[in-house]
mmCIF file of C-alpha atoms in Angstrom:
data_model
loop_
_atom_site.group_PDB
_atom_site.id
_atom_site.type_symbol
_atom_site.label_atom_id
_atom_site.label_comp_id
_atom_site.label_asym_id
_atom_site.label_seq_id
_atom_site.Cartn_x
_atom_site.Cartn_y
_atom_site.Cartn_z
ATOM 1 C CA MET P 1 52.758 -54.334 -180.467
ATOM 2 C CA GLU P 2 54.879 -55.166 -183.813
ATOM 3 C CA HIS P 3 53.601 -58.404 -185.509
ATOM 4 C CA GLN P 4 56.015 -61.289 -184.353
ATOM 5 C CA ILE P 5 53.904 -64.327 -185.343
ATOM 6 C CA ASN P 6 53.897 -65.379 -188.822
ATOM 7 C CA LEU P 7 50.987 -68.015 -189.292
ATOM 8 C CA ASP P 8 51.505 -68.324 -193.463
ATOM 9 C CA GLY P 9 55.092 -69.643 -192.368
ATOM 10 C CA ILE P 10 53.381 -72.579 -190.710
ATOM 11 C CA GLU P 11 54.111 -75.686 -192.973
ATOM 12 C CA ASN P 12 50.982 -77.774 -191.495
ATOM 13 C CA GLN P 13 48.190 -76.031 -189.343
ATOM 14 C CA PRO P 14 48.168 -77.444 -186.063
ATOM 15 C CA THR P 15 44.946 -79.359 -185.035
ATOM 16 C CA ASN P 16 42.884 -79.117 -182.090
ATOM 17 C CA THR P 17 44.699 -81.570 -179.978
ATOM 18 C CA ALA P 18 48.016 -80.128 -180.510
ATOM 19 C CA ARG P 19 50.089 -78.170 -177.959
ATOM 20 C CA MET P 20 48.296 -74.933 -179.466
ATOM 21 C CA SER P 21 45.450 -75.453 -181.605
ATOM 22 C CA LYS P 22 44.817 -73.467 -185.070
ATOM 23 C CA GLU P 23 42.422 -71.124 -183.087
ATOM 24 C CA MET P 24 44.669 -70.757 -180.127
ATOM 25 C CA MET P 25 47.295 -69.716 -182.615
ATOM 26 C CA GLU P 26 45.019 -67.313 -184.403
ATOM 27 C CA ASN P 27 44.156 -65.933 -181.060
ATOM 28 C CA ALA P 28 47.651 -65.538 -179.857
ATOM 29 C CA VAL P 29 48.296 -63.389 -183.415
ATOM 30 C CA ASP P 30 45.522 -61.226 -182.649
ATOM 31 C CA GLN P 31 46.439 -60.476 -179.283
ATOM 32 C CA MET P 32 49.994 -59.861 -179.900
ATOM 33 C CA ASN P 33 48.870 -57.192 -182.571
ATOM 34 C CA ARG P 34 46.793 -55.223 -180.116
ATOM 35 C CA ILE P 35 48.533 -55.677 -176.852
ATOM 36 C CA SER P 36 50.192 -52.419 -175.312
ATOM 37 C CA GLU P 37 53.904 -52.444 -174.577
ATOM 38 C CA GLU P 38 52.983 -52.009 -170.649
ATOM 39 C CA ASP P 39 50.542 -55.349 -170.956
ATOM 40 C CA TYR P 40 52.968 -57.264 -173.013
ATOM 41 C CA ALA P 41 55.740 -56.743 -170.155
ATOM 42 C CA LYS P 42 53.256 -58.253 -167.644
ATOM 43 C CA ILE P 43 52.557 -61.127 -169.621
ATOM 44 C CA MET P 44 56.500 -61.823 -170.055
ATOM 45 C CA GLY P 45 56.733 -61.235 -166.462
ATOM 46 C CA MET P 46 54.279 -64.243 -166.134
ATOM 47 C CA VAL P 47 56.509 -65.957 -168.034
ATOM 48 C CA LYS P 48 59.365 -65.527 -165.948
ATOM 49 C CA VAL P 49 57.730 -67.260 -162.934
ATOM 50 C CA CYS P 50 58.861 -70.551 -164.854
ATOM 51 C CA LYS P 51 61.921 -68.954 -166.454
ATOM 52 C CA ARG P 52 63.317 -66.737 -163.639
ATOM 53 C CA GLU P 53 66.710 -65.188 -164.172
ATOM 54 C CA TRP P 54 67.669 -65.389 -160.220
ATOM 55 C CA ARG P 55 67.340 -68.006 -157.711
ATOM 56 C CA SER P 56 66.849 -68.528 -154.254
ATOM 57 C CA LEU P 57 69.229 -68.624 -151.519
ATOM 58 C CA LEU P 58 70.275 -71.129 -148.751
ATOM 59 C CA HIS P 59 69.653 -68.288 -146.002
ATOM 60 C CA LYS P 60 69.337 -70.827 -143.302
ATOM 61 C CA THR P 61 70.957 -74.144 -142.360
ATOM 62 C CA PRO P 62 70.247 -76.627 -139.985
ATOM 63 C CA ASP P 63 72.666 -74.797 -137.643
ATOM 64 C CA ASP P 64 70.208 -71.815 -137.365
ATOM 65 C CA TYR P 65 68.061 -74.469 -135.188
ATOM 66 C CA GLY P 66 70.650 -76.316 -133.444
ATOM 67 C CA MET P 67 69.919 -79.532 -135.551
ATOM 68 C CA LYS P 68 73.291 -82.078 -134.898
ATOM 69 C CA GLY P 69 75.017 -84.325 -137.238
ATOM 70 C CA TRP P 70 73.318 -83.012 -140.472
ATOM 71 C CA GLU P 71 75.665 -83.339 -143.453
ATOM 72 C CA ASP P 72 75.486 -81.917 -147.192
ATOM 73 C CA ILE P 73 74.494 -84.525 -149.641
ATOM 74 C CA TYR P 74 74.953 -84.860 -153.438
ATOM 75 C CA PHE P 75 73.523 -87.506 -155.898
ATOM 76 C CA GLN P 76 71.868 -86.988 -159.576
ATOM 77 C CA ALA P 77 68.566 -86.782 -161.169
ATOM 78 C CA ASP P 78 67.315 -89.749 -163.114
ATOM 79 C CA ASP P 79 68.500 -87.710 -166.369
ATOM 80 C CA GLY P 80 71.999 -87.003 -164.706
ATOM 81 C CA VAL P 81 71.403 -83.507 -163.530
ATOM 82 C CA PRO P 82 73.804 -82.838 -160.581
ATOM 83 C CA LEU P 83 71.232 -82.019 -157.031
ATOM 84 C CA ASN P 84 72.539 -80.871 -153.691
ATOM 85 C CA GLY P 85 70.813 -81.342 -150.530
ATOM 86 C CA TRP P 86 70.953 -81.906 -146.714
ATOM 87 C CA TYR P 87 70.685 -85.362 -144.720
ATOM 88 C CA ILE P 88 69.534 -84.270 -141.178
ATOM 89 C CA PRO P 89 69.165 -87.292 -138.485
ATOM 90 C CA ALA P 90 66.469 -87.201 -135.928
ATOM 91 C CA LYS P 91 67.063 -85.259 -132.921
ATOM 92 C CA GLY P 92 68.921 -87.788 -130.351
ATOM 93 C CA GLY P 93 70.472 -90.077 -133.152
ATOM 94 C CA GLU P 94 69.384 -91.548 -136.795
ATOM 95 C CA SER P 95 65.958 -93.102 -136.555
ATOM 96 C CA ASP P 96 64.486 -95.894 -139.006
ATOM 97 C CA LYS P 97 61.990 -93.028 -140.433
ATOM 98 C CA LEU P 98 62.768 -90.973 -143.241
ATOM 99 C CA VAL P 99 61.047 -87.720 -144.810
ATOM 100 C CA ILE P 100 61.505 -86.775 -148.090
ATOM 101 C CA PHE P 101 61.248 -83.163 -148.526
ATOM 102 C CA ASN P 102 60.549 -81.351 -152.123
ATOM 103 C CA HIS P 103 60.405 -77.807 -151.817
ATOM 104 C CA ALA P 104 58.330 -75.284 -154.146
ATOM 105 C CA LEU P 105 58.978 -72.614 -156.632
ATOM 106 C CA PRO P 106 60.790 -70.317 -156.422
ATOM 107 C CA MET P 107 62.421 -71.246 -153.377
ATOM 108 C CA SER P 108 65.001 -73.539 -152.018
ATOM 109 C CA ARG P 109 65.504 -76.298 -149.804
ATOM 110 C CA ALA P 110 65.857 -73.513 -146.827
ATOM 111 C CA GLY P 111 62.649 -71.685 -148.209
ATOM 112 C CA PHE P 112 62.474 -67.984 -149.295
ATOM 113 C CA GLN P 113 64.095 -64.875 -148.406
ATOM 114 C CA GLY P 114 61.852 -62.040 -149.817
ATOM 115 C CA HIS P 115 62.080 -60.087 -146.511
ATOM 116 C CA MET P 116 65.788 -59.542 -147.869
ATOM 117 C CA GLY P 117 64.831 -57.325 -150.851
ATOM 118 C CA GLU P 118 64.988 -57.399 -154.301
ATOM 119 C CA PRO P 119 65.075 -59.611 -156.732
ATOM 120 C CA TRP P 120 62.802 -61.855 -154.064
ATOM 121 C CA SER P 121 60.369 -59.299 -152.993
ATOM 122 C CA GLY P 122 58.984 -58.874 -156.290
ATOM 123 C CA PHE P 123 57.108 -61.997 -155.508
ATOM 124 C CA GLU P 124 56.448 -60.917 -151.568
ATOM 125 C CA ALA P 125 58.358 -59.452 -148.992
ATOM 126 C CA VAL P 126 58.268 -61.940 -146.728
ATOM 127 C CA GLU P 127 60.308 -64.964 -145.033
ATOM 128 C CA ILE P 128 59.026 -68.592 -145.950
ATOM 129 C CA ASP P 129 61.408 -70.704 -143.809
ATOM 130 C CA PHE P 130 61.279 -74.634 -144.251
ATOM 131 C CA VAL P 131 64.534 -75.453 -141.953
ATOM 132 C CA ILE P 132 61.939 -74.805 -139.029
ATOM 133 C CA GLN P 133 59.757 -77.533 -140.310
ATOM 134 C CA MET P 134 62.618 -79.743 -140.791
ATOM 135 C CA LYS P 135 63.301 -78.908 -137.166
ATOM 136 C CA HIS P 136 59.781 -79.948 -136.355
ATOM 137 C CA LEU P 137 60.151 -83.444 -138.349
ATOM 138 C CA THR P 138 63.421 -83.986 -136.450
ATOM 139 C CA ASP P 139 62.418 -83.078 -133.007
ATOM 140 C CA ALA P 140 59.404 -85.729 -133.422
ATOM 141 C CA GLY P 141 61.816 -88.546 -134.379
ATOM 142 C CA TYR P 142 62.303 -88.422 -138.275
ATOM 143 C CA ASN P 143 65.467 -88.055 -140.238
ATOM 144 C CA VAL P 144 65.034 -85.769 -143.386
ATOM 145 C CA LEU P 145 66.517 -85.483 -146.527
ATOM 146 C CA ALA P 146 65.777 -81.989 -147.950
ATOM 147 C CA TYR P 147 67.360 -81.097 -151.435
ATOM 148 C CA ASP P 148 67.449 -78.236 -154.167
ATOM 149 C CA ILE P 149 65.081 -78.870 -157.182
ATOM 150 C CA ARG P 150 67.201 -78.409 -160.563
ATOM 151 C CA ASN P 151 67.435 -74.724 -161.404
ATOM 152 C CA HIS P 152 66.585 -73.975 -157.853
ATOM 153 C CA GLY P 153 68.865 -73.346 -155.018
ATOM 154 C CA GLN P 154 72.338 -74.820 -155.445
ATOM 155 C CA SER P 155 71.571 -77.744 -157.695
ATOM 156 C CA GLY P 156 72.334 -77.904 -161.346
ATOM 157 C CA THR P 157 71.329 -75.707 -164.155
ATOM 158 C CA ALA P 158 69.102 -77.726 -166.762
ATOM 159 C CA ASN P 159 66.100 -77.216 -169.635
ATOM 160 C CA ASP P 160 67.923 -73.655 -170.246
ATOM 161 C CA GLY P 161 66.849 -72.543 -166.916
ATOM 162 C CA MET P 162 62.889 -73.666 -167.503
ATOM 163 C CA CYS P 163 60.875 -74.855 -164.878
ATOM 164 C CA GLY P 164 57.956 -77.544 -165.954
ATOM 165 C CA ILE P 165 56.419 -77.409 -162.830
ATOM 166 C CA GLY P 166 56.805 -80.863 -162.488
ATOM 167 C CA LEU P 167 56.778 -82.123 -166.105
ATOM 168 C CA LEU P 168 60.944 -81.918 -165.947
ATOM 169 C CA GLU P 169 61.554 -81.946 -162.425
ATOM 170 C CA TRP P 170 59.626 -85.352 -161.877
ATOM 171 C CA ARG P 171 62.881 -86.625 -162.757
ATOM 172 C CA ASP P 172 64.746 -85.051 -159.603
ATOM 173 C CA CYS P 173 61.775 -86.953 -157.437
ATOM 174 C CA VAL P 174 63.139 -90.233 -159.031
ATOM 175 C CA GLY P 175 66.929 -89.453 -158.418
ATOM 176 C CA VAL P 176 66.402 -88.741 -154.895
ATOM 177 C CA LYS P 177 64.219 -91.816 -154.544
ATOM 178 C CA LYS P 178 66.729 -93.985 -155.954
ATOM 179 C CA TYR P 179 69.649 -92.309 -154.009
ATOM 180 C CA VAL P 180 67.559 -93.516 -150.976
ATOM 181 C CA ASP P 181 66.661 -96.871 -152.272
ATOM 182 C CA ALA P 182 70.229 -97.639 -153.005
ATOM 183 C CA HIS P 183 71.892 -95.993 -149.875
ATOM 184 C CA PRO P 184 73.145 -98.810 -147.273
ATOM 185 C CA ARG P 185 71.319 -96.686 -144.124
ATOM 186 C CA LEU P 186 68.222 -94.958 -145.901
ATOM 187 C CA GLY P 187 67.449 -97.434 -148.002
ATOM 188 C CA LYS P 188 66.033 -99.622 -145.331
ATOM 189 C CA MET P 189 64.175 -96.928 -143.546
ATOM 190 C CA LYS P 190 60.299 -96.354 -143.774
ATOM 191 C CA VAL P 191 60.009 -93.437 -146.238
ATOM 192 C CA ALA P 192 57.264 -90.459 -146.469
ATOM 193 C CA LEU P 193 57.441 -87.631 -149.022
ATOM 194 C CA TYR P 194 56.560 -83.991 -148.005
ATOM 195 C CA SER P 195 56.251 -82.709 -151.442
ATOM 196 C CA GLN P 196 54.562 -79.179 -152.077
ATOM 197 C CA CYS P 197 53.783 -76.869 -154.760
ATOM 198 C CA MET P 198 55.781 -77.358 -157.685
ATOM 199 C CA GLY P 199 57.660 -80.050 -155.676
ATOM 200 C CA GLY P 200 54.100 -81.609 -155.567
ATOM 201 C CA CYS P 201 53.368 -81.273 -158.809
ATOM 202 C CA SER P 202 56.753 -82.892 -159.623
ATOM 203 C CA GLN P 203 56.202 -86.169 -157.271
ATOM 204 C CA TYR P 204 52.694 -86.483 -158.771
ATOM 205 C CA VAL P 205 54.459 -86.754 -161.942
ATOM 206 C CA ALA P 206 57.438 -88.934 -160.957
ATOM 207 C CA ILE P 207 54.649 -91.452 -159.417
ATOM 208 C CA ASP P 208 52.743 -91.738 -162.549
ATOM 209 C CA LYS P 209 55.863 -92.474 -164.769
ATOM 210 C CA ARG P 210 57.278 -94.719 -162.119
ATOM 211 C CA PRO P 211 54.803 -96.072 -159.670
ATOM 212 C CA ASP P 212 56.854 -99.004 -158.936
ATOM 213 C CA LEU P 213 59.629 -96.808 -157.331
ATOM 214 C CA PHE P 214 57.013 -95.594 -154.933
ATOM 215 C CA GLU P 215 54.898 -98.511 -153.955
ATOM 216 C CA ASN P 216 57.050 -98.821 -150.628
ATOM 217 C CA VAL P 217 56.340 -94.792 -149.540
ATOM 218 C CA ALA P 218 53.965 -94.999 -146.365
ATOM 219 C CA CYS P 219 52.390 -91.761 -146.846
ATOM 220 C CA MET P 220 52.363 -88.304 -148.518
ATOM 221 C CA CYS P 221 52.072 -84.729 -147.211
ATOM 222 C CA SER P 222 50.968 -82.789 -150.329
ATOM 223 C CA PRO P 223 50.215 -78.877 -149.418
ATOM 224 C CA LEU P 224 49.410 -75.991 -151.962
ATOM 225 C CA VAL P 225 49.503 -78.241 -155.387
ATOM 226 C CA PRO P 226 48.116 -76.093 -158.082
ATOM 227 C CA SER P 227 47.342 -76.026 -161.473
ATOM 228 C CA MET P 228 49.009 -73.468 -163.617
ATOM 229 C CA ARG P 229 45.925 -72.263 -165.463
ATOM 230 C CA SER P 230 44.486 -71.535 -162.213
ATOM 231 C CA ILE P 231 47.401 -69.235 -161.138
ATOM 232 C CA TYR P 232 47.876 -67.978 -164.320
ATOM 233 C CA ASN P 233 44.095 -66.685 -164.326
ATOM 234 C CA ALA P 234 44.301 -65.501 -161.193
ATOM 235 C CA PHE P 235 47.341 -63.640 -161.536
ATOM 236 C CA SER P 236 46.454 -62.299 -165.219
ATOM 237 C CA LYS P 237 43.319 -60.895 -163.231
ATOM 238 C CA LEU P 238 45.224 -59.010 -160.743
ATOM 239 C CA LEU P 239 47.514 -57.764 -163.771
ATOM 240 C CA GLY P 240 44.687 -56.663 -165.823
ATOM 241 C CA VAL P 241 45.763 -58.618 -168.993
ATOM 242 C CA ASN P 242 43.242 -61.684 -168.668
ATOM 243 C CA ASP P 243 42.467 -60.799 -172.434
ATOM 244 C CA TYR P 244 45.881 -62.163 -173.380
ATOM 245 C CA LEU P 245 45.895 -65.809 -172.208
ATOM 246 C CA ASP P 246 46.501 -67.564 -175.537
ATOM 247 C CA LEU P 247 49.408 -65.119 -175.916
ATOM 248 C CA LEU P 248 50.860 -65.891 -172.726
ATOM 249 C CA ASP P 249 50.573 -69.967 -173.769
ATOM 250 C CA PHE P 250 52.506 -69.240 -176.970
ATOM 251 C CA GLU P 251 54.934 -67.105 -175.005
ATOM 252 C CA LEU P 252 55.750 -69.890 -172.441
ATOM 253 C CA ILE P 253 56.244 -72.485 -175.393
ATOM 254 C CA ARG P 254 58.780 -69.903 -177.035
ATOM 255 C CA ALA P 255 60.408 -69.758 -173.826
ATOM 256 C CA GLY P 256 61.059 -73.573 -173.703
ATOM 257 C CA GLY P 257 58.476 -74.506 -171.539
ATOM 258 C CA PHE P 258 54.513 -75.554 -171.094
ATOM 259 C CA THR P 259 51.272 -74.267 -171.678
ATOM 260 C CA ARG P 260 48.934 -73.878 -168.751
ATOM 261 C CA ASP P 261 47.136 -76.697 -169.447
ATOM 262 C CA GLU P 262 50.025 -79.167 -169.872
ATOM 263 C CA MET P 263 51.374 -77.951 -166.502
ATOM 264 C CA ASP P 264 47.837 -79.597 -164.701
ATOM 265 C CA PRO P 265 48.655 -81.716 -162.124
ATOM 266 C CA LYS P 266 45.231 -83.584 -162.533
ATOM 267 C CA LEU P 267 46.966 -85.217 -165.453
ATOM 268 C CA TYR P 268 49.344 -87.132 -163.215
ATOM 269 C CA THR P 269 47.412 -88.333 -160.187
ATOM 270 C CA LYS P 270 45.982 -91.853 -160.823
ATOM 271 C CA ASN P 271 48.767 -93.978 -159.244
ATOM 272 C CA ILE P 272 48.907 -92.001 -156.061
ATOM 273 C CA LYS P 273 47.606 -94.527 -153.803
ATOM 274 C CA MET P 274 49.318 -94.007 -150.637
ATOM 275 C CA PRO P 275 47.759 -92.018 -147.560
ATOM 276 C CA LEU P 276 47.605 -88.272 -148.192
ATOM 277 C CA LEU P 277 47.154 -85.198 -146.159
ATOM 278 C CA MET P 278 46.833 -81.870 -148.472
ATOM 279 C CA TRP P 279 46.127 -78.440 -147.233
ATOM 280 C CA GLN P 280 45.468 -75.282 -149.173
ATOM 281 C CA VAL P 281 44.634 -71.623 -148.725
ATOM 282 C CA LYS P 282 40.791 -71.192 -149.109
ATOM 283 C CA ASP P 283 40.842 -67.917 -150.328
ATOM 284 C CA ASP P 284 44.145 -67.667 -152.284
ATOM 285 C CA ALA P 285 44.638 -64.617 -153.588
ATOM 286 C CA TRP P 286 46.955 -66.251 -156.272
ATOM 287 C CA VAL P 287 45.009 -69.668 -157.197
ATOM 288 C CA GLU P 288 41.556 -69.784 -158.057
ATOM 289 C CA ASN P 289 40.562 -71.691 -154.972
ATOM 290 C CA PRO P 290 38.635 -73.525 -153.465
ATOM 291 C CA GLY P 291 37.418 -74.912 -156.664
ATOM 292 C CA ASP P 292 41.243 -75.907 -158.116
ATOM 293 C CA ALA P 293 42.468 -77.636 -154.930
ATOM 294 C CA GLN P 294 39.267 -79.447 -154.613
ATOM 295 C CA ALA P 295 39.480 -80.400 -157.984
ATOM 296 C CA THR P 296 42.835 -81.870 -158.067
ATOM 297 C CA PHE P 297 42.184 -83.450 -154.516
ATOM 298 C CA ASP P 298 39.142 -85.457 -156.112
ATOM 299 C CA THR P 299 41.064 -86.980 -158.701
ATOM 300 C CA ILE P 300 43.567 -88.779 -156.279
ATOM 301 C CA PRO P 301 42.717 -92.206 -155.902
ATOM 302 C CA SER P 302 43.964 -92.725 -152.401
ATOM 303 C CA LYS P 303 41.805 -94.486 -150.127
ATOM 304 C CA GLU P 304 42.682 -92.386 -147.104
ATOM 305 C CA LYS P 305 43.043 -88.810 -148.037
ATOM 306 C CA HIS P 306 42.506 -85.489 -146.146
ATOM 307 C CA LEU P 307 41.881 -82.019 -147.500
ATOM 308 C CA HIS P 308 42.740 -79.172 -144.654
ATOM 309 C CA TRP P 309 41.439 -75.417 -145.970
ATOM 310 C CA ILE P 310 43.678 -72.744 -144.475
ATOM 311 C CA GLU P 311 41.025 -69.845 -143.706
ATOM 312 C CA GLY P 312 41.151 -66.409 -142.743
ATOM 313 C CA THR P 313 43.980 -65.149 -145.262
ATOM 314 C CA THR P 314 44.574 -64.324 -148.970
ATOM 315 C CA HIS P 315 48.263 -65.139 -148.218
ATOM 316 C CA ARG P 316 49.672 -68.071 -150.064
ATOM 317 C CA PHE P 317 53.338 -67.573 -149.385
ATOM 318 C CA LYS P 318 52.997 -65.595 -145.779
ATOM 319 C CA ASP P 319 50.448 -68.016 -144.476
ATOM 320 C CA GLY P 320 50.305 -71.024 -146.836
ATOM 321 C CA TYR P 321 53.885 -71.917 -146.890
ATOM 322 C CA ASN P 322 54.361 -71.341 -143.431
ATOM 323 C CA TYR P 323 51.386 -73.195 -142.304
ATOM 324 C CA PHE P 324 53.756 -76.311 -140.607
ATOM 325 C CA GLY P 325 56.196 -74.076 -139.468
ATOM 326 C CA ARG P 326 53.643 -72.280 -137.268
ATOM 327 C CA THR P 327 51.211 -75.203 -136.430
ATOM 328 C CA PRO P 328 53.030 -78.645 -136.784
ATOM 329 C CA GLU P 329 50.522 -80.567 -134.914
ATOM 330 C CA LYS P 330 48.061 -81.961 -137.626
ATOM 331 C CA VAL P 331 50.995 -82.719 -140.039
ATOM 332 C CA LEU P 332 53.132 -84.575 -137.278
ATOM 333 C CA ALA P 333 49.891 -86.293 -135.897
ATOM 334 C CA PHE P 334 49.425 -87.665 -140.090
ATOM 335 C CA LEU P 335 52.806 -88.653 -140.384
ATOM 336 C CA ASP P 336 52.835 -90.440 -136.534
ATOM 337 C CA SER P 337 49.743 -92.474 -137.639
ATOM 338 C CA HIS P 338 51.488 -93.979 -140.773
ATOM 339 C CA MET P 339 55.447 -94.048 -140.109
ATOM 340 C CA LYS P 340 55.043 -95.267 -136.080
#
């Protein structure tokens, strides 16, 4: 690769506590100088995990499963980004229990349509169905509020399209909770959180920054929350570019995003006090599990917390995100024990 980084142009050298230390910057220069065009394209492909040129669709709605009385809702993130969502009342009529549903990357509130071909199938050619999960919740007596996080689904564009894996999106979690609290009916309901993957990382940051806002939350389901160092380590090994990870951090910064270590949910768990249920794919091919998930789980100070391992698969998309849709019993039992 042509040398693109000029360290001689730095006004002051970074320290070891900088976003990128002097050593990491020097490593990035070295890696840029020796990487092939083919491998550089793979590095930039990993950057596009956070800054994609496409979005997931709402390929299903609550009508697909016969849910009644649902409506489109619109509100703002804490920094003003417009967010679109659904409010779905419990089967048989609105109850006094609400689940706020925060989706994963690169999905929408409806899920993921990899079965519909490119560009989505480039992640994995499978469907992830979140709407059937909402059906399980409403059948069990829960109202559901599901929305698209910024730069996803039908919500507004922000931060030049960059996903911060929670470091930007926490403002959406604050916005939806403020919307619920101020609503004449929703504000009187008992609230649970269902916050997965990027949506879970976002929820952790929101609770860390605004613990007062979430003190009245009864419990949280926290599936498939990863650290981006772990994901990028696993991806880079699969792609054969694990010798270029300092260059990856540099390119993430150049794209307007965050380094692998900045996107670490363990930095934001100290105020999570509500009962928590986490599930993870034990042999996840895309995450360095079980170590990564266990490390995050261990930092959560909740007095009541449970970690369930999905075994017999390596597929995060096909089997991890669809776990609740296929086998709702454990999740519903957890919610019922704290909400009913």
